[in-house]
Structures are given as structure tokens and as C-alpha cells.
Short mmCIF file of C-alpha atoms and ligand atoms in Angstrom, two decimals:
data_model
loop_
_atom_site.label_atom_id
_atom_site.label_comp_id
_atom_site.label_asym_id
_atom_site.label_seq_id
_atom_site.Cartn_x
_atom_site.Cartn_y
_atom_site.Cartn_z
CA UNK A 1 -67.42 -15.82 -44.63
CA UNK A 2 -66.94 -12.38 -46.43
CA UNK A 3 -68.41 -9.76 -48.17
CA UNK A 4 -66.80 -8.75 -51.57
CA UNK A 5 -68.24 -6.69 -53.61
CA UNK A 6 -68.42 -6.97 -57.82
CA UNK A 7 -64.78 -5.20 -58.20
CA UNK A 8 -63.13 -7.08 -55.54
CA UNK A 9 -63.56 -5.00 -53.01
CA UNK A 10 -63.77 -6.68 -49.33
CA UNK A 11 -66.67 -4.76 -47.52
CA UNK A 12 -65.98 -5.33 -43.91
CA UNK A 13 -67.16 -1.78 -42.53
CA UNK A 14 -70.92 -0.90 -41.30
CA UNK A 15 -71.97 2.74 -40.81
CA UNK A 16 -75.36 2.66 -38.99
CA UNK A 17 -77.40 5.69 -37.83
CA UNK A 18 -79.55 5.18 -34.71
CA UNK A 19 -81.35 8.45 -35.31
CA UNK A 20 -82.11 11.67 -37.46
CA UNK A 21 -81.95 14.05 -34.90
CA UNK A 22 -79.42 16.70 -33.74
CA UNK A 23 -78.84 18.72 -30.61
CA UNK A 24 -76.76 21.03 -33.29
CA UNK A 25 -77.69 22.36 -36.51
CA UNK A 26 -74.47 22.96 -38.57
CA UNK A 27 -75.41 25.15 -41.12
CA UNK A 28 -73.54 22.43 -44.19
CA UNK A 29 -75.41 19.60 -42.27
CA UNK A 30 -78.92 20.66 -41.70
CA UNK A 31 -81.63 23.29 -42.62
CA UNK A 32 -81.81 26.01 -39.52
CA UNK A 33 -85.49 24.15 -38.85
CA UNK A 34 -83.40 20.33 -38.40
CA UNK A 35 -84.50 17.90 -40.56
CA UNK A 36 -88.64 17.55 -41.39
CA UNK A 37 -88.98 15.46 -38.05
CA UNK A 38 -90.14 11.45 -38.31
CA UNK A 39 -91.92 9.65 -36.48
CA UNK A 40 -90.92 6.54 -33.89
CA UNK A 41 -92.71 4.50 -36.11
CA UNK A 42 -90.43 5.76 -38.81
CA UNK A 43 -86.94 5.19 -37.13
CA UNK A 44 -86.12 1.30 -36.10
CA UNK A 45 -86.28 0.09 -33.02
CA UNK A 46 -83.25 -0.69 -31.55
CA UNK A 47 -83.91 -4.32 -31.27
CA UNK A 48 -84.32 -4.25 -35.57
CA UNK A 49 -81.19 -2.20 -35.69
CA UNK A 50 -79.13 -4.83 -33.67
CA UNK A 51 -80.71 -7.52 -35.97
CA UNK A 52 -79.31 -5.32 -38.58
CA UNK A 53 -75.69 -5.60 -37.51
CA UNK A 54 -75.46 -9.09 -35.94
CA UNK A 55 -76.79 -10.35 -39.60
CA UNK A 56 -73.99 -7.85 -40.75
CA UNK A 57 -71.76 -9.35 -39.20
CA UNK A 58 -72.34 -12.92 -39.21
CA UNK A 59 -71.43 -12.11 -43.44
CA UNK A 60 -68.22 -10.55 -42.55
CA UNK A 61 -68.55 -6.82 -41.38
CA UNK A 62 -65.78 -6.70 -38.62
CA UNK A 63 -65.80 -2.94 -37.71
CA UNK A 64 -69.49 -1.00 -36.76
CA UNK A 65 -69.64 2.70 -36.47
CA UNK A 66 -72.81 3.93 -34.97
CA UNK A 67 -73.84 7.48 -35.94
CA UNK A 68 -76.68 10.33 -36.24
CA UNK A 69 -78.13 12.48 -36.00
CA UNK A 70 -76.45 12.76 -32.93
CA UNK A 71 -76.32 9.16 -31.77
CA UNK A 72 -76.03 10.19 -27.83
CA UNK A 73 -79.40 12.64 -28.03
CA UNK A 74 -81.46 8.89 -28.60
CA UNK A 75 -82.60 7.47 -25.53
CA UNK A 76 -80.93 3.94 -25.09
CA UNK A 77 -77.99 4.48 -27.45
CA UNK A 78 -75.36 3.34 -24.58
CA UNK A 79 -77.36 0.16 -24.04
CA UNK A 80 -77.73 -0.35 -27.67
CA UNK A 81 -73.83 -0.01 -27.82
CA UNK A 82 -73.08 -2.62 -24.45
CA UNK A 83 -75.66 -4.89 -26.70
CA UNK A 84 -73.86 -4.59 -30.19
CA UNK A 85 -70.11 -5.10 -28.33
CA UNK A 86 -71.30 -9.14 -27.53
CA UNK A 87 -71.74 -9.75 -31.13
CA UNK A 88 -69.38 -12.49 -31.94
CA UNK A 89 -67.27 -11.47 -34.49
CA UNK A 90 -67.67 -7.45 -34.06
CA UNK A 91 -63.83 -6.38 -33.77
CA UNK A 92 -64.06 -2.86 -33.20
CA UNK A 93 -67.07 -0.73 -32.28
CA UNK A 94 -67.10 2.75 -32.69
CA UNK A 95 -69.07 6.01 -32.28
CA UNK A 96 -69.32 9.19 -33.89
CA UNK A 97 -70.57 12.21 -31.72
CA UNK A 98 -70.69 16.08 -31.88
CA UNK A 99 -69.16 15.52 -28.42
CA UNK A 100 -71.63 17.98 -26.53
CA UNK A 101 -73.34 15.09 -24.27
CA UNK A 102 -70.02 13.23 -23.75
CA UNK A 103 -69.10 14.52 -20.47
CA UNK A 104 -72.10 12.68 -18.53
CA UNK A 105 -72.17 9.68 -21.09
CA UNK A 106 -68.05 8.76 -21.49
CA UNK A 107 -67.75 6.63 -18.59
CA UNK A 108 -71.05 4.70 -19.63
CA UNK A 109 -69.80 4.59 -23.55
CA UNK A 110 -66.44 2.80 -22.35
CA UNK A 111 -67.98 0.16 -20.13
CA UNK A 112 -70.48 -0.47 -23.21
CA UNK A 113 -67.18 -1.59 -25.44
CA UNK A 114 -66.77 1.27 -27.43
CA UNK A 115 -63.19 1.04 -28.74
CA UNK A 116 -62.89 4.80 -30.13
CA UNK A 117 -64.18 7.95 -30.62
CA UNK A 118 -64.72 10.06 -33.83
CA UNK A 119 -65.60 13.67 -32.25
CA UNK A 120 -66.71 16.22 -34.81
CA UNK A 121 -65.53 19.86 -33.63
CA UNK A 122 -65.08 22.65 -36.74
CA UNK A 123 -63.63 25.66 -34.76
CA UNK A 124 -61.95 26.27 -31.44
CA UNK A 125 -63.56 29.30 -31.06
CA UNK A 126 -66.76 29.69 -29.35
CA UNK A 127 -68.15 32.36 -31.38
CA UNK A 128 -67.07 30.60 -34.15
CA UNK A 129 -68.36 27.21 -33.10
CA UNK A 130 -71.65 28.67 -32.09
CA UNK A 131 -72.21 30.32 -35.24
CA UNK A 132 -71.42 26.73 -37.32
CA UNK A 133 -73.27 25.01 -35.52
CA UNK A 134 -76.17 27.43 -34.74
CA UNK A 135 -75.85 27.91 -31.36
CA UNK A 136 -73.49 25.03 -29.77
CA UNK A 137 -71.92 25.65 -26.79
CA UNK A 138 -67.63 24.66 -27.52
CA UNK A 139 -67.20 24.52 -23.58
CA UNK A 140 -69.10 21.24 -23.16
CA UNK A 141 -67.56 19.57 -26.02
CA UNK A 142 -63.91 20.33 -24.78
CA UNK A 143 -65.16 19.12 -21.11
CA UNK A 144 -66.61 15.92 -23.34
CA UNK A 145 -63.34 15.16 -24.90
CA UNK A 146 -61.58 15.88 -21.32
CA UNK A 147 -64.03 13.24 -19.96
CA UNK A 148 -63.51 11.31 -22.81
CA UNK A 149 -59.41 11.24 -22.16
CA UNK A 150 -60.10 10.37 -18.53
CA UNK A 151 -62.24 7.28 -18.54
CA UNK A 152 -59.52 6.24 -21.47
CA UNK A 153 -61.67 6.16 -24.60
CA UNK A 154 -58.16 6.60 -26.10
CA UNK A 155 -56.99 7.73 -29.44
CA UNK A 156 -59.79 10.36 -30.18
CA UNK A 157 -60.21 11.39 -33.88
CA UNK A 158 -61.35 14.79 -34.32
CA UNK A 159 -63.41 15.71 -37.45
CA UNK A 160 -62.78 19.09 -39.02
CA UNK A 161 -64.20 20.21 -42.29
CA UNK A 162 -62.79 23.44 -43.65
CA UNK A 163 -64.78 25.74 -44.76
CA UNK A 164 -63.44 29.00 -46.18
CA UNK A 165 -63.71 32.05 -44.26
CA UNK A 166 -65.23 30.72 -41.84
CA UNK A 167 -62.93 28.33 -40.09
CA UNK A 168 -59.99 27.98 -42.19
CA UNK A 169 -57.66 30.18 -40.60
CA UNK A 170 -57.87 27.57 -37.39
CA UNK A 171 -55.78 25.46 -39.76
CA UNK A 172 -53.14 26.27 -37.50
CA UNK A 173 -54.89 26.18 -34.27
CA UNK A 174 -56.05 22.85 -34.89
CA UNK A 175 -52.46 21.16 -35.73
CA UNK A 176 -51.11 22.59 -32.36
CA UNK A 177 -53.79 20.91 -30.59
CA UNK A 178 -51.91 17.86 -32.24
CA UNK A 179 -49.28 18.68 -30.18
CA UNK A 180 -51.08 19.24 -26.73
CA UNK A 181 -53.26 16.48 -27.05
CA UNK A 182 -53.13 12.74 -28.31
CA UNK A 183 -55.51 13.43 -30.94
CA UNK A 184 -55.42 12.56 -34.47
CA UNK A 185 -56.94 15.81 -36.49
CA UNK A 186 -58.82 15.29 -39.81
CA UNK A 187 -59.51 18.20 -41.76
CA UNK A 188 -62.20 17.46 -44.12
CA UNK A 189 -62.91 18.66 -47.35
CA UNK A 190 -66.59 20.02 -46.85
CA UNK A 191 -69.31 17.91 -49.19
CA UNK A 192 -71.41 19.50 -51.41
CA UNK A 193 -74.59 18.00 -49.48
CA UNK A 194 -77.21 19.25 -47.44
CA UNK A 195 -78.75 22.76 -47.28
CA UNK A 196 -75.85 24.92 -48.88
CA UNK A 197 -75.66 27.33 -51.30
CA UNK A 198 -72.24 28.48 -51.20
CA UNK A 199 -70.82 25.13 -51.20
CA UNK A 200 -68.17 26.16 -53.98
CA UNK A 201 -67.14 29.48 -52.09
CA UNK A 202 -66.69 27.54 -49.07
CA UNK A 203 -64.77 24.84 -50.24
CA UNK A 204 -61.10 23.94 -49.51
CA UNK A 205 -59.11 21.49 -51.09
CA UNK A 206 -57.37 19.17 -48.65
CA UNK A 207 -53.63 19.98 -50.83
CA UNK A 208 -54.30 23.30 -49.85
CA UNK A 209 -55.14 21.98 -46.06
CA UNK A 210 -51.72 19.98 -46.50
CA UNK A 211 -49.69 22.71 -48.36
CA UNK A 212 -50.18 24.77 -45.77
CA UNK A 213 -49.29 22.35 -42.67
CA UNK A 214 -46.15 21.82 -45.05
CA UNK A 215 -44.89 25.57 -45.02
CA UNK A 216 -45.22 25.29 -41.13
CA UNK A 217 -44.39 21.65 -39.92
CA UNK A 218 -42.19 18.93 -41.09
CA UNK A 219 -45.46 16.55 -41.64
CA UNK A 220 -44.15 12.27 -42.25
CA UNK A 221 -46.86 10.42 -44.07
CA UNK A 222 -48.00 7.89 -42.12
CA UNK A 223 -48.96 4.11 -42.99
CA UNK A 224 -52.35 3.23 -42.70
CA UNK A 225 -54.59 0.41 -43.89
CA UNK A 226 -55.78 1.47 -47.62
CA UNK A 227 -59.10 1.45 -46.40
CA UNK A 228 -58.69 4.41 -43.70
CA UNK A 229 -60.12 7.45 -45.63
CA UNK A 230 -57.59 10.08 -44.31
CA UNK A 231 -54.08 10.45 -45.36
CA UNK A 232 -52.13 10.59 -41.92
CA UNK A 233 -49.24 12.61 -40.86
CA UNK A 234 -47.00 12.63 -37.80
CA UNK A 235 -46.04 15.97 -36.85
CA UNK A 236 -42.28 16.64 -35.64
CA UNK A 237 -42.48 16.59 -31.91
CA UNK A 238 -46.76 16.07 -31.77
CA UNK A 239 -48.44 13.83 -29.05
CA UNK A 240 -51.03 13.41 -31.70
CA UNK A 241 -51.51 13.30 -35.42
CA UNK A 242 -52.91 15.42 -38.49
CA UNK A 243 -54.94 13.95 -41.61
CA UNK A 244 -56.75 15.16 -44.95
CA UNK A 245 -60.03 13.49 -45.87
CA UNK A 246 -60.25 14.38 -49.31
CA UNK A 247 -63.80 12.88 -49.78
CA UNK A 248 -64.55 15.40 -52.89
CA UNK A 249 -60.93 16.21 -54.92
CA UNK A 250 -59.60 13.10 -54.63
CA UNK A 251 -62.12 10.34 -53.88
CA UNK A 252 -61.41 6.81 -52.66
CA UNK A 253 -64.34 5.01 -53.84
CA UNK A 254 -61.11 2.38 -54.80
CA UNK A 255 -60.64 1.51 -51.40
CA UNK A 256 -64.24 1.88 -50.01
CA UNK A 257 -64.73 -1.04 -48.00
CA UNK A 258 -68.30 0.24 -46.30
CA UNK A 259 -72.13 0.21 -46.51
CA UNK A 260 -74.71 2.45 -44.80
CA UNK A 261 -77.71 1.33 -43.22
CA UNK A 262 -80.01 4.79 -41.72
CA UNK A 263 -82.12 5.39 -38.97
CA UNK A 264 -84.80 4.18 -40.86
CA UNK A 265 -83.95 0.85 -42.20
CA UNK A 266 -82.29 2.74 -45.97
CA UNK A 267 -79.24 0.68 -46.85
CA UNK A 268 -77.01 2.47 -49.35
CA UNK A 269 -73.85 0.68 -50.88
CA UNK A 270 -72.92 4.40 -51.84
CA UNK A 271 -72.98 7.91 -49.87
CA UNK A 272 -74.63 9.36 -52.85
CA UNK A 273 -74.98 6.92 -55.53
CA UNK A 274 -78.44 5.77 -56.28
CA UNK A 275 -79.62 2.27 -55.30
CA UNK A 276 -80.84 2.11 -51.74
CA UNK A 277 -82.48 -0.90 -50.42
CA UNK A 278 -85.32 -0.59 -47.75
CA UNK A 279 -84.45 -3.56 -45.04
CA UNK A 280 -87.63 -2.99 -43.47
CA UNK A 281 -89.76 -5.99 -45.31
CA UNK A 282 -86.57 -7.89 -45.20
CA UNK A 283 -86.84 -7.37 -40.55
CA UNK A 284 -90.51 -8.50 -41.10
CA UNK A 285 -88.95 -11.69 -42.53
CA UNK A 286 -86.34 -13.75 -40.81
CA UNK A 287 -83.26 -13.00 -40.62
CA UNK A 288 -81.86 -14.81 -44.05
CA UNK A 289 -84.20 -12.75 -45.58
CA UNK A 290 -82.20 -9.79 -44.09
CA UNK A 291 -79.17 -11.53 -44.76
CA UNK A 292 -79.91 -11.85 -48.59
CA UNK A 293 -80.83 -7.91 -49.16
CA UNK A 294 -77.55 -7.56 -47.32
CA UNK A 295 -76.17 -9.59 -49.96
CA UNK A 296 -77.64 -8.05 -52.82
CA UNK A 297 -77.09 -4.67 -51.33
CA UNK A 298 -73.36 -5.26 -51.34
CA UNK A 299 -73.41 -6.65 -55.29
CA UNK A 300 -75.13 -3.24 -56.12
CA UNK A 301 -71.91 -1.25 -54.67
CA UNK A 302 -70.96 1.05 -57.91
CA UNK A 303 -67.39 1.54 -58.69
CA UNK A 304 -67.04 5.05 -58.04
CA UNK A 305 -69.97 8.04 -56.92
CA UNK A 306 -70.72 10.28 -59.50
CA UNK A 307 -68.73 13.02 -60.78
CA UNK A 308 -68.89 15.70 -58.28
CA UNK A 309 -70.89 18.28 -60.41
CA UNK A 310 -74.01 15.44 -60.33
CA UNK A 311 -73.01 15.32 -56.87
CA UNK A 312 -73.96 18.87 -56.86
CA UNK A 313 -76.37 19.07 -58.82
CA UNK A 314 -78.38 15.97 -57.31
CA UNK A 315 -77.72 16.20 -53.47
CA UNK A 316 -79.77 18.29 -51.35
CA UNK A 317 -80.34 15.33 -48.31
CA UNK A 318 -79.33 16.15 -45.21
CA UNK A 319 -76.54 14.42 -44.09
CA UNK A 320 -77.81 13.98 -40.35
CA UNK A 321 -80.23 11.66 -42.23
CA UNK A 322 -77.47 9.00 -43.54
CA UNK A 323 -74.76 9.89 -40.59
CA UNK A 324 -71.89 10.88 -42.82
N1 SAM B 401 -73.65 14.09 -34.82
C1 SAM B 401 -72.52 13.26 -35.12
C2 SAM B 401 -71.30 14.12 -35.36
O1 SAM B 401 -71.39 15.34 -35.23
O2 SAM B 401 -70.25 13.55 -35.65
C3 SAM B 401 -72.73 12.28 -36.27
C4 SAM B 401 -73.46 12.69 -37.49
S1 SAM B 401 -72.67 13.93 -38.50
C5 SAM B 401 -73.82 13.99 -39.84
C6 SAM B 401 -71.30 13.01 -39.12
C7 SAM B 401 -70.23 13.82 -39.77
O3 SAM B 401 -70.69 14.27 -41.02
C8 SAM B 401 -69.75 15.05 -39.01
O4 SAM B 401 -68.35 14.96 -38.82
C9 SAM B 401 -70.06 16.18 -39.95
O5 SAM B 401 -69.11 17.21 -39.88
C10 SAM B 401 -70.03 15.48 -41.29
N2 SAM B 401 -70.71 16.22 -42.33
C11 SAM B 401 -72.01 16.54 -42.42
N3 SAM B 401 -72.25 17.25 -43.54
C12 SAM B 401 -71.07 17.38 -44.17
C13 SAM B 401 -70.64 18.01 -45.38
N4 SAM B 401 -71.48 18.65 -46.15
N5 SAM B 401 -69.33 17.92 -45.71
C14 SAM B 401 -68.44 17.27 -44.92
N6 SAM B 401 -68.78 16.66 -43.78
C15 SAM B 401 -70.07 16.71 -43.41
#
């Protein structure tokens, strides 16, 4: 069985968000008040979200990423994870996380079958950091990635999106990490979503990111599966790797193989695209009901998002609400 969407496309890759809330408050992510808070009646309970992703996967979604919010602030996110890693037919389950509760939780994450870690971190500098994020403490999320390493939750993708003068002279500082650690480093072009304002005097554009890795390093493209979002490069002599996600300049809605379900029961076939399906009557039902809306949510997957100035102009969710 398989899910393939109207233009061929073979959708094997679930993004679901266990929660809308946030120990951090990153100023491109989330007003400085979070998001307006819902209730538990509002967010799914975990038993409806693993209904969501066994039915998932019985149709041919191989790979689930679970996501926030920040997934490790919801009580019962580790257990959810040991639960989702015995679904026949799941081959790689992985977790996206600010990092800042990962130094009491990696041990627990790796015995639940997590295969990998995506660990979001936009500056190396705790002033810096603090100031992104509104307060974060960069200390605990370099002892989270260090606890991380050690219980073997091994390679660790960092998330990096460059914003203009406010992190983008860590270009540098970032790619030698590369080089001290086995981590692969994705700078990310920053969305225009969310609270901003400034979005177009903070944008970079990932050839800039890579032009100026070039003028430093002798950066080898990588092979990766078509799917994988980030264009990967070895760098001469690095333990680790470097990457552009170019989510905004140069999109790759051609190789999207993923849906989105939120911590609410919204399935989107499309980050920002219209046509969202609300799985909650479909839980109510059994689970070929659920199954079907799956179906159907898949068929509704547009070709591309729209052109980035709609994107602009129509976007102002917060993306701890969908889970990137
Ligand atoms: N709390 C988790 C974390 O920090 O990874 C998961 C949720 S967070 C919303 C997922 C990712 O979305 C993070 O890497 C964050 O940097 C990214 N993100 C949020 N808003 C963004 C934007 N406007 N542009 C680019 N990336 C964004």
C-alpha cells in the first residue's frame, strides 16, 4: 500500500505536533505573549494522535516526525514516542526539539525508539540566543545535545535559520562546529510566517548562506534522497556536515513527499496552502473513516504553495501551531 498524491508524488512522510506550547518564544515563531493558549479539550489526546499515525501508516507513511510546540514541555510525550516506535511498518521515528529539556529526557527518548534528532539552535551566543528566543538559556541546550551524543541519539541535525543582523555573522561559527562535532548544520532560510514585521529585512538567501561557506571551505555536495529538503555538503576535514534549506527562494514543493497533522487534529497537505481537513469527526468514527480523510487529504496536496508574496501577504499563524 502507498500514498501518491495527484502529480505522482509518493507521500511517505508524517509531521505531527503533540502540542502548541513553547518553553521559548522566538521572536519569528511566536507573539512575545505565546500563542492564544487552548484548551485540553482542544489538543488530542495522545491515544487519538497514535490512532492518527498507526492509520498513517498502515497507508504507507514510513517516516513520523513528532513536533511542537515544544514536543518535550507535554507531559507523556516519551511514552507517546516508546508507543508510536511498535507501529508495524514505522521505519524511522523522529523528534524535533528546541533542545532545552533534553539533558534529563535523552536517555528516556532513545529507549522510546527515537532514531534521530532535529535540534533547533539559531546562535551560539547566549546573549544572542536569549534575545531570539526571548529569554532561553544556550547552556542547557548545549548540555542537551552533550546528553544527547552520550546516550547515542546519533547523527544530530541542527536547525539554523539566518536572520540578518541578528545571527548571520555566526555563519562561520556554526560551520566550525561541523568540524568539532558530528553534526549536520542546516541553515535555514527564515519563513515569512508568524508574528514578524521585518521579515524582508531579516531575510537571507541560502546562495548567500552557501556563497559564503564557499569563499571559506572547499564544501562537496552531497547525495541525498530527493526528498531531504536541505542541500548537503561535506566540509574538507569536518566530523560533521553543512546544509541550506531554501524553503522560500528556491522551494521544493517537487519533491515534497509530507503531510501535517497539528496538535489539534488540522491535517494540511501544504505548510501554507489552503485546504485543511479537521480529523476530529473522522476519530469519532472508526478508523476507515480516518483512513479515508487521510486519503482525501493526500488527493488535495497542491502542486506547489503559493507565490511567496501571498505567502506574505496571507500568513500570520504561528508556526508553533503546525510544528514547522
Ligand atoms: N520546538 C521545536 C523546535 O524548536 O524545533 C519544534 C517546533 S518549531 C516551530 C520547528 C521549527 O520551525 C524550528 O526549527 C523553528 O526554527 C522553525 N521555524 C519556526 N518559524 C519559522 C520561520 N518563520 N522561518 C523558518 N523556520 C521557522
Amino acid at each position: 500500500m502507498g500514498l501518491t498524491d495527484p502529480f505522482g508524488r509518493r507521500i511517505n512522510y508524517l509531521r505531527l505536533s503533540v502540542t502548541d506550547r513553547c518553553n521559548f518564544r522566538c521572536r519569528y515563531c511566536m507573539p512575545a505573549a505565546g500563542v492564544p493558549k487552548l484548551t485540553h479539550n482542544d489538543i488530542l489526546r495522545f491515544e487519538d494522535l497514535y490512532r492518527i499515525a498507526r492509520e498513517a501508516v498502515s497507508l504507507g507513511i514510513e517516516k513520523v516526525r513528532i513536533t511542537g510546540g515544544e514536543p518535550l514541555v507535554r507531559k507523556g510525550t516519551v511514552e507517546f514516542l516508546a508507543r508510536l516506535s511498535q507501529i508495524d511498518g514505522l521505519k524511522e521515528l523522529t523528534l524535533t526539539t528546541n533542545g532545552s529539556l533534553l539533558c534529563d529526557t535523552a536517555a528516556q527518548l532513545r529507549c522510546a525508539g527515537v532514531t534521530r534528532l532535529n535540534v533547533s539552535l539559531d546562535s551560539l551566543r547566549p546573549q544572542t540566543f536569549a534575545t531570539i528566543t526571548r529569554g532561553g538559556d544556550l547552556s542547557t541546550v548545549l548540555d542537551g545535545l552533550r546528553a544527547a551524543e552520550e546516550v547515542g541519539l546519533v547523527p544530530i541535525k541542527i536547525n539554523t535559520v539566518v536572520m540578518r543582523n541578528v545571527n548571520d555573522d555566526e555563519v562561520f561559527d556554526f560551520a566550525e562546529l561541523s568540524f568539532r562535532k558530528p553534526y549536520s548544520v542546516r541553515f535555514i532560510e527564515l519563513m515569512p510566517t508568524g508574528p514578524q514585521t521585518d521579515w524582508r529585512d531579516r531575510f537571507v538567501n541560502g546562495h548567500e548562506i552557501l556563497n559564503l561557506l564557499a569563499r571559506r571551505y572547499t564544501l562537496t555536495a552531497l547525495p541525498g534522497p530527493p526528498s531531504v529538503a536541505a542541500k548537503t555538503f561535506s566540509l574538507k576535514g569536518a566530523l560533521g556536515t553543512v546544509g541550506v534549506i531554501a524553503a522560500v527562494s528556491d522551494h521544493f514543493c517537487g519533491e515534497c513527499n509530507r503531510i501535517r497533522v497539528t496538535a489539534t487534529g488540522i491535517a494540511k497537505p501544504c505548510l501554507f496552502a489552503a485546504g485543511n481537513t479537521d480529523l476530529k469527526p473522522y476519530l469519532l468514527a472508526g478508523d476507515a473513516g480516518l483512513r479515508s480523510a487521510l486519503q482525501a487529504l493526500v488527493s488535495e496536496k497542491p502542486l506547489r504553495h503559493p507565490p511567496l508574496d501571498r505567502i506574505v501577504a496571507i500568513n500570520s499563524f504561528a508556526m508553533a501551531r503546525i510544528g514547522g
